[in-house]
mmCIF file of C-alpha atoms in Angstrom:
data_model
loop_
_atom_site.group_PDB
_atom_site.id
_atom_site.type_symbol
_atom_site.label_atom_id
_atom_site.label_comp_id
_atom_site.label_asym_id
_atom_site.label_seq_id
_atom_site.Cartn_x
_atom_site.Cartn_y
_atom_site.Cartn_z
ATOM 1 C CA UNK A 1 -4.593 17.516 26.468
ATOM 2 C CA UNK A 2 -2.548 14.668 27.493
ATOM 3 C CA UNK A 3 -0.073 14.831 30.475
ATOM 4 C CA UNK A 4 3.800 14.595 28.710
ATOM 5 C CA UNK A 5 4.673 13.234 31.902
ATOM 6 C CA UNK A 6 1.996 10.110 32.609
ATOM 7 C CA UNK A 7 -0.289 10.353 30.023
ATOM 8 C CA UNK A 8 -3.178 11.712 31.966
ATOM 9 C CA UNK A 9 -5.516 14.032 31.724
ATOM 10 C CA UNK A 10 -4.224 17.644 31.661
ATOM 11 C CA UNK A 11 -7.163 21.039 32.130
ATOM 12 C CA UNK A 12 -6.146 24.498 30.819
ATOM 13 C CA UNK A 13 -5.218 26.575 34.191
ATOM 14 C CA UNK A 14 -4.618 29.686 32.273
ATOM 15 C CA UNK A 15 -3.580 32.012 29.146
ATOM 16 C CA UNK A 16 -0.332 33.636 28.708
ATOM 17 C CA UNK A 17 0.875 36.047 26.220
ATOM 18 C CA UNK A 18 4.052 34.534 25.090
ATOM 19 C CA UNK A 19 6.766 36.673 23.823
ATOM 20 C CA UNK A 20 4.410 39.207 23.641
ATOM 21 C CA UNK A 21 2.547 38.435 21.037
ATOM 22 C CA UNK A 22 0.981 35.132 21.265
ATOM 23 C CA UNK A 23 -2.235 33.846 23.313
ATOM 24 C CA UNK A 24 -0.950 30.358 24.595
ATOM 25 C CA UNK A 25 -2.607 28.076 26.839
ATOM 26 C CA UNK A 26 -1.085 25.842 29.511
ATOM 27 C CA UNK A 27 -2.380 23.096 31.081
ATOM 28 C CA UNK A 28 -1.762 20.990 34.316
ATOM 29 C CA UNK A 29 -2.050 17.468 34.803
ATOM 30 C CA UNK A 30 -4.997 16.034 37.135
ATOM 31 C CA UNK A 31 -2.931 13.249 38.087
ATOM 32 C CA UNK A 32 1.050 14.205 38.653
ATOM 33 C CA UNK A 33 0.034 18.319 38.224
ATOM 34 C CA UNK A 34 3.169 18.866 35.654
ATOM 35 C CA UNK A 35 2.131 22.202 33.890
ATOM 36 C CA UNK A 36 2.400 22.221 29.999
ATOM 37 C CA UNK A 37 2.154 24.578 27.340
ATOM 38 C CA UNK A 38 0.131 23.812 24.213
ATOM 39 C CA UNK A 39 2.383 22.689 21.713
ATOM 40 C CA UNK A 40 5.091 25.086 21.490
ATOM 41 C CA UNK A 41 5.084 26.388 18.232
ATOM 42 C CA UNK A 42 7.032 29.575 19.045
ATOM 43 C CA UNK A 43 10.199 27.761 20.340
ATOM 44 C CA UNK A 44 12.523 28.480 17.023
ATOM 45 C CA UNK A 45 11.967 32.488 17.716
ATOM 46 C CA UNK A 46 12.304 31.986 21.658
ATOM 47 C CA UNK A 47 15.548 30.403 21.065
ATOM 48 C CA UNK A 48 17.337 33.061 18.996
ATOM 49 C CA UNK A 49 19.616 33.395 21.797
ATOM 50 C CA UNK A 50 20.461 29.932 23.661
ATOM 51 C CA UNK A 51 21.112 32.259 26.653
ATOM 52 C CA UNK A 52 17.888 34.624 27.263
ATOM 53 C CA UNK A 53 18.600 38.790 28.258
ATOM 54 C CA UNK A 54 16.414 38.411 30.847
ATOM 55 C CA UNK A 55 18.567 35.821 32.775
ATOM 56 C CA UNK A 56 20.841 38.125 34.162
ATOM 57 C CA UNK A 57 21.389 35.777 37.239
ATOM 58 C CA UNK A 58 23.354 33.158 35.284
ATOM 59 C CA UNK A 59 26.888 33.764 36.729
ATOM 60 C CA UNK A 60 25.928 34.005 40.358
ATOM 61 C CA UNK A 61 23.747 30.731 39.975
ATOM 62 C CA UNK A 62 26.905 28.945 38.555
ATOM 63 C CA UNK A 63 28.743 29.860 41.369
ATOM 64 C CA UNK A 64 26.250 29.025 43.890
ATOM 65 C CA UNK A 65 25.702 25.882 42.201
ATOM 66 C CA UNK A 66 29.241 24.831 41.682
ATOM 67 C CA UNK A 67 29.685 25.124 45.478
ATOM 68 C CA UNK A 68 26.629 22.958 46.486
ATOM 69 C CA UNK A 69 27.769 20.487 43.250
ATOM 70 C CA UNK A 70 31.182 20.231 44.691
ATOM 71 C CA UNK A 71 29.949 19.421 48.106
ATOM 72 C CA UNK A 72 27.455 16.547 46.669
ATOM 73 C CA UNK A 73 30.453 14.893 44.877
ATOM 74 C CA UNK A 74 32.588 14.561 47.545
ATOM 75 C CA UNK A 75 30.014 13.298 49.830
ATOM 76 C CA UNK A 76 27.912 10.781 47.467
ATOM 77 C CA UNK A 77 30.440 9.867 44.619
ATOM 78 C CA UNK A 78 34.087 9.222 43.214
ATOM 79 C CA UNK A 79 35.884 12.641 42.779
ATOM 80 C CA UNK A 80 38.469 11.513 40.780
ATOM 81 C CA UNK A 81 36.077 10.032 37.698
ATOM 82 C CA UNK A 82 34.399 12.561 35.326
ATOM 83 C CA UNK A 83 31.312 14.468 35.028
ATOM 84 C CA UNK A 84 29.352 15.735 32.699
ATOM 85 C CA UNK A 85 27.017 19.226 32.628
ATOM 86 C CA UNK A 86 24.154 18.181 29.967
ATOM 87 C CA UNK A 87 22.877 21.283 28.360
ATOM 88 C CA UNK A 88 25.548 23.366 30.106
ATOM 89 C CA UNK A 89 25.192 26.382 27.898
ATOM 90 C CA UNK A 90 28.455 28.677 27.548
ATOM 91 C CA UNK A 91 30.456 26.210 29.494
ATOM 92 C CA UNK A 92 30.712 28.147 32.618
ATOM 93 C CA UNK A 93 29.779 25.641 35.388
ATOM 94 C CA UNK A 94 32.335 23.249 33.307
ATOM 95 C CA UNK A 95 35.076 25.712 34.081
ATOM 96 C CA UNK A 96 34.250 26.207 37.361
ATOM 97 C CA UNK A 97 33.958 22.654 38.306
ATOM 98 C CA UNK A 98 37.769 21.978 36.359
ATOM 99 C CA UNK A 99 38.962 24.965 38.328
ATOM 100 C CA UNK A 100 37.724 22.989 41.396
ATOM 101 C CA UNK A 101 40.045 19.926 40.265
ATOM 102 C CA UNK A 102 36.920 18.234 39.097
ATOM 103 C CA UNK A 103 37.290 16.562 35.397
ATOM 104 C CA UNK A 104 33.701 17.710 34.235
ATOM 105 C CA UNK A 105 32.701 18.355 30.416
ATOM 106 C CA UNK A 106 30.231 19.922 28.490
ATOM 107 C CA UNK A 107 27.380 18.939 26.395
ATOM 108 C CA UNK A 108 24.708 21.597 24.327
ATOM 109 C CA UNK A 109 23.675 20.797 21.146
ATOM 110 C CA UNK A 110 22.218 24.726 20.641
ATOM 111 C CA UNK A 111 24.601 26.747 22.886
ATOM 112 C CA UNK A 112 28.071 27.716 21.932
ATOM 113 C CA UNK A 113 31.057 26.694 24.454
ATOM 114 C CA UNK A 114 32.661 30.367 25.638
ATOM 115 C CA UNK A 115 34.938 28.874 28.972
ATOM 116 C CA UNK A 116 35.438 25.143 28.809
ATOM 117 C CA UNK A 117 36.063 25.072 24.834
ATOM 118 C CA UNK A 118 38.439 21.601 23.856
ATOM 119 C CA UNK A 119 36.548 19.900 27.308
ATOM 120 C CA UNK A 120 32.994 19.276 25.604
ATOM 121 C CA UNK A 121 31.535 16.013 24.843
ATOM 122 C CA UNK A 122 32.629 16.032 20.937
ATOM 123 C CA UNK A 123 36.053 16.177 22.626
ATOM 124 C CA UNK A 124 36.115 12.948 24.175
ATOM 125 C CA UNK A 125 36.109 9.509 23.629
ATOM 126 C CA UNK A 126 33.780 8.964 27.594
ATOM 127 C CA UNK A 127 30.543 7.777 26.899
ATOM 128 C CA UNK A 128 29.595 7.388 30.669
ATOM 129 C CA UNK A 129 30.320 9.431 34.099
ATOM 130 C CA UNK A 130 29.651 9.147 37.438
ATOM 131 C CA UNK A 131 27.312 12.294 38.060
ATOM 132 C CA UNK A 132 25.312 14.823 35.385
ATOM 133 C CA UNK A 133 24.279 18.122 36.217
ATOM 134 C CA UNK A 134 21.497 19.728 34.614
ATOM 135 C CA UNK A 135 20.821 22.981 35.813
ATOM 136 C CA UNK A 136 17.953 25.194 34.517
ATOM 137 C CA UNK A 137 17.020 22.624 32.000
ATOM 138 C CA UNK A 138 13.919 20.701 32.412
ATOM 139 C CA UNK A 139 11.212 23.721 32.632
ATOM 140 C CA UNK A 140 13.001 24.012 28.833
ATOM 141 C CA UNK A 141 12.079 20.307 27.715
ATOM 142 C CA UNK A 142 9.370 19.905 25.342
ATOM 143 C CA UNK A 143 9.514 16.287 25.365
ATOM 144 C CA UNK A 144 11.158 15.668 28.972
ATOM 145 C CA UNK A 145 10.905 11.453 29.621
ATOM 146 C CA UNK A 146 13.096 11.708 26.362
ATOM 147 C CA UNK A 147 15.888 14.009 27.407
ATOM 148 C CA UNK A 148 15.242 12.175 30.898
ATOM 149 C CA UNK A 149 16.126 9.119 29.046
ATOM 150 C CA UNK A 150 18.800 10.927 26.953
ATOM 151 C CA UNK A 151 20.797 11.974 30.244
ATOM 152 C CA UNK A 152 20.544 8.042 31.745
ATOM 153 C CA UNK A 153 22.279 6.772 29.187
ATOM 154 C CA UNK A 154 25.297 9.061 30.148
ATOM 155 C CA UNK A 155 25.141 8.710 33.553
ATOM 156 C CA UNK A 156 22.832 6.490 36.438
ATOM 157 C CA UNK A 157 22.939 9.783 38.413
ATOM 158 C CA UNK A 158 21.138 13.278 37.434
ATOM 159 C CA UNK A 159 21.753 16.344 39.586
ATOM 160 C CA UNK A 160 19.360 19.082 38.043
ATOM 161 C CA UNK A 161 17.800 22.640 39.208
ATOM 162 C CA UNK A 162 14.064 23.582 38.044
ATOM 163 C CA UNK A 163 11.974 25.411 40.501
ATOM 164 C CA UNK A 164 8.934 23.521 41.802
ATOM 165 C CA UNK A 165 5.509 24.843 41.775
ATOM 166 C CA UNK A 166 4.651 27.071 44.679
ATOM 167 C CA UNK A 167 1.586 26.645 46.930
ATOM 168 C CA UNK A 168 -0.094 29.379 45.410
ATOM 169 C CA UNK A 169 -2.689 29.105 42.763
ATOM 170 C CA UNK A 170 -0.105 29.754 39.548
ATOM 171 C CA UNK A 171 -0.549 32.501 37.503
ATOM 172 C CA UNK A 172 1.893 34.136 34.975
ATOM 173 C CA UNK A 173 1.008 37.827 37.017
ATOM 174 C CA UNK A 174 2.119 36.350 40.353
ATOM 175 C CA UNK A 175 4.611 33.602 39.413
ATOM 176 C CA UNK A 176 7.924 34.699 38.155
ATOM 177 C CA UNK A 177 8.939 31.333 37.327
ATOM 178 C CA UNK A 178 6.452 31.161 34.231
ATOM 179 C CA UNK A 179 8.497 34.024 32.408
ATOM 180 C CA UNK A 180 6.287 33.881 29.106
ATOM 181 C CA UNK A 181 8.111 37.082 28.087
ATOM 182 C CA UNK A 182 10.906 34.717 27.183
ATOM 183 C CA UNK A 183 8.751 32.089 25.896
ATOM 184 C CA UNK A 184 11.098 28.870 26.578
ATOM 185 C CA UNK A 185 9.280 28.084 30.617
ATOM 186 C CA UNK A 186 7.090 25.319 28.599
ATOM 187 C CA UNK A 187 7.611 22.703 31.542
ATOM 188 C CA UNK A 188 6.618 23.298 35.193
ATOM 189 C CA UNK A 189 6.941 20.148 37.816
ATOM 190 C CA UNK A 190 5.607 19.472 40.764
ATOM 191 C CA UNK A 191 7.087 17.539 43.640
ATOM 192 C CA UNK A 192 4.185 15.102 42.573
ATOM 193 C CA UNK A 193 5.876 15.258 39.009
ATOM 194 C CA UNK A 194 9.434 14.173 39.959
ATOM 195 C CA UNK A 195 7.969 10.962 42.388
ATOM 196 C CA UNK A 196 5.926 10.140 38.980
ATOM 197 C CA UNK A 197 9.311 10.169 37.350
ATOM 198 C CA UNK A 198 11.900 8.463 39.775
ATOM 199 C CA UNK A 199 9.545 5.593 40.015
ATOM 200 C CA UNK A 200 9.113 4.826 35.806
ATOM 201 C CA UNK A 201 12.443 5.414 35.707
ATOM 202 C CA UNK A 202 13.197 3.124 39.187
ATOM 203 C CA UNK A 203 15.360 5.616 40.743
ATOM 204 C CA UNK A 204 16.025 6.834 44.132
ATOM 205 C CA UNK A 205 14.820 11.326 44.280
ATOM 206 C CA UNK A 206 15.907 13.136 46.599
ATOM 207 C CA UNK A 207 15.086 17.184 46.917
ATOM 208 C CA UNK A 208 15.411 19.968 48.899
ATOM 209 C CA UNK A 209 11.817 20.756 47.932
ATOM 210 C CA UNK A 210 12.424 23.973 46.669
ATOM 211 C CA UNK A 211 14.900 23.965 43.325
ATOM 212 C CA UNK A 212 17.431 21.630 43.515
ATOM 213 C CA UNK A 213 17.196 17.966 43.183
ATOM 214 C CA UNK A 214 18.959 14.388 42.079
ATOM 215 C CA UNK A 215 17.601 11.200 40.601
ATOM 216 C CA UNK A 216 19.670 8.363 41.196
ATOM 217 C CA UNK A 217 20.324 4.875 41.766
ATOM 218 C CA UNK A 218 22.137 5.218 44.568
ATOM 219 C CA UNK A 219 20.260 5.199 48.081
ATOM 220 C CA UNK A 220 21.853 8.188 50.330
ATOM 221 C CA UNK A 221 20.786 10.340 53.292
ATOM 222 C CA UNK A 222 18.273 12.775 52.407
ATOM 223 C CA UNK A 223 18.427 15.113 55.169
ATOM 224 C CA UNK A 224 22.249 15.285 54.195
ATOM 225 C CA UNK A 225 21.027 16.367 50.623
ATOM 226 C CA UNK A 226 18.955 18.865 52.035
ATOM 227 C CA UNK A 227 21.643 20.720 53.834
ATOM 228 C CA UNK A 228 24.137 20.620 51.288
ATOM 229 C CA UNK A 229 21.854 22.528 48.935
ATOM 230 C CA UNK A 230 21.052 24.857 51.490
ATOM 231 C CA UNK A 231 23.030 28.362 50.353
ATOM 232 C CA UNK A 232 23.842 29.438 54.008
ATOM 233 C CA UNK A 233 25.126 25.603 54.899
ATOM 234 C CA UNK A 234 26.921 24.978 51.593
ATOM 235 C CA UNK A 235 28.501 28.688 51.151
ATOM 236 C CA UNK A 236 29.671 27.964 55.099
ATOM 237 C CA UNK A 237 31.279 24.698 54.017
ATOM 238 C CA UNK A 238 32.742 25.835 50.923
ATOM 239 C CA UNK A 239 34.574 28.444 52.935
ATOM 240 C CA UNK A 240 35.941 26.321 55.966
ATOM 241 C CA UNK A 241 36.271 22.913 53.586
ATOM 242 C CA UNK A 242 37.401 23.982 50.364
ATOM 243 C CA UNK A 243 38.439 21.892 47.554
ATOM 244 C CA UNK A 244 41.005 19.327 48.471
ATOM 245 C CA UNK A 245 41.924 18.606 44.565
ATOM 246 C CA UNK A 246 44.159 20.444 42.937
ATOM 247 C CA UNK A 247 43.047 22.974 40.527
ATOM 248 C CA UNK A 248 42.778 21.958 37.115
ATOM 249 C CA UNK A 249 43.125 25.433 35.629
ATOM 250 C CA UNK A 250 47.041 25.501 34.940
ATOM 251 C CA UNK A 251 46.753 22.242 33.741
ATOM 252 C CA UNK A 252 44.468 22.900 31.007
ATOM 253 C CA UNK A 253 45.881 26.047 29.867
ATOM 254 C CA UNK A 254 48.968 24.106 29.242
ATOM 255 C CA UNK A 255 46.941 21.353 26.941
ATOM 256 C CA UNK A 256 45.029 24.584 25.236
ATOM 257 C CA UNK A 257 48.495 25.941 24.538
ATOM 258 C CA UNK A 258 49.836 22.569 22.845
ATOM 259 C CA UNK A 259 46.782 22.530 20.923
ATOM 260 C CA UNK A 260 47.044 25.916 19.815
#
């Protein structure tokens, strides 16, 4: 099989029973070591629910997240512009991020908006931002150069969470992150994988190894990036520097209200 990411040659590493029921095979590159599924026929039935059961940590991330996203915005780019969260599921980080006095929107084309409903992309006439978050999306892409490509031509600058492969030798048994109960894990970088990326796409990467990370044009401190997506440094900083904006919570109630 051929790499998705650089075209290279990619060897089967190992089986998986996927939601299951079915034998699948992934594959990792020889070249960039992305892991791959075989073509993932199963996806429609994986994606009954946008939002899997199993993902039970989805409102703590969000608010971990938001705090780290809130400190990277204020440090690296212009608060007062908006922001968009690209596959941002029920709208939660959205909310948090407005609540924060940060004018972010929402964009999923399969998940419907629960908490930032009337601040999603179909609302609004923006067709750029200063900063996208993508957060537990790209192990999900089946095709991910495209959506890659898809989220540049909102925004120059892509914060996004996907775990990196461990230094272990990867197995479904002793891997969490492969999850081929759920059957929707079909994409599994490498650090290897995301320098193959930033340079076809000629941006800037920056990571703090581990699961958070930011392609980008811009040319910043990396060792600053690392501690502000460190949980004990950002959670510290969120509590002594909160949010200097001004909530946009009351605000928007008020505009829901009109519209109503």
């Amino acid at each position: 099989m051929k790499c998705k990411i650089c075209n290279n040659e990619s060897l089967e590493i190992f089986t998986a029973l996927v939601l299951s029921k079915y034998k699948v095979k992934y594959y990792k590159c020889t070249n960039c070591s992305f892991i791959q599924t075989e073509n993932p026929y199963w996806l429609n039935e994986s994606y009954n629910s946008a939002i899997t059961k199993l993902d039970i940590g989805l409102i703590q991330r969000n608010i971990e997240l938001s705090k780290k996203t809130v400190l990277i915005i204020k440090c690296f780019f212009k608060p007062n512009k908006s922001f968009l969260d690209f596959a941002g599921g029920y709208g939660m980080l959205t909310r948090l991020m407005r609540d924060n006095g940060f004018k972010f929107y929402r964009q999923d084309k399969y998940c419907e908006n629960l908490f930032s409903d009337s601040f999603d992309i179909k609302d609004i006439d923006i067709n750029t931002f200063e900063l996208l978050t993508s957060f537990e999306v790209f192990e999900h892409l089946e095709n991910p150069l495209n959506d890659i490509d898809e989220m540049l031509a909102y925004s120059d600058n892509i914060l996004f969470s996907t775990w990196l492969q461990p230094n272990i030798e990867i197995k479904p048994e002793n891997w969490w992150y492969i999850s081929p109960e759920i059957g929707q894990h079909i994409a599994i970088y490498h650090i290897n994988t995301l320098k193959y990326i930033a340079k076809k796409k000629e941006l800037f990467l920056y990571t703090n190894s581990k699961n958070l990370h930011m392609l980008t044009k811009k040319k910043i401190n990396p060792y600053l990036f690392k501690l502000l997506t460190n949980n004990k440094i950002s959670n510290f900083l969120s509590y002594i520097l909160p949010s200097s904006k001004k909530s946009l919570n009351n605000e928007d109630y008020y505009y829901l209200k009109n519209k109503l």
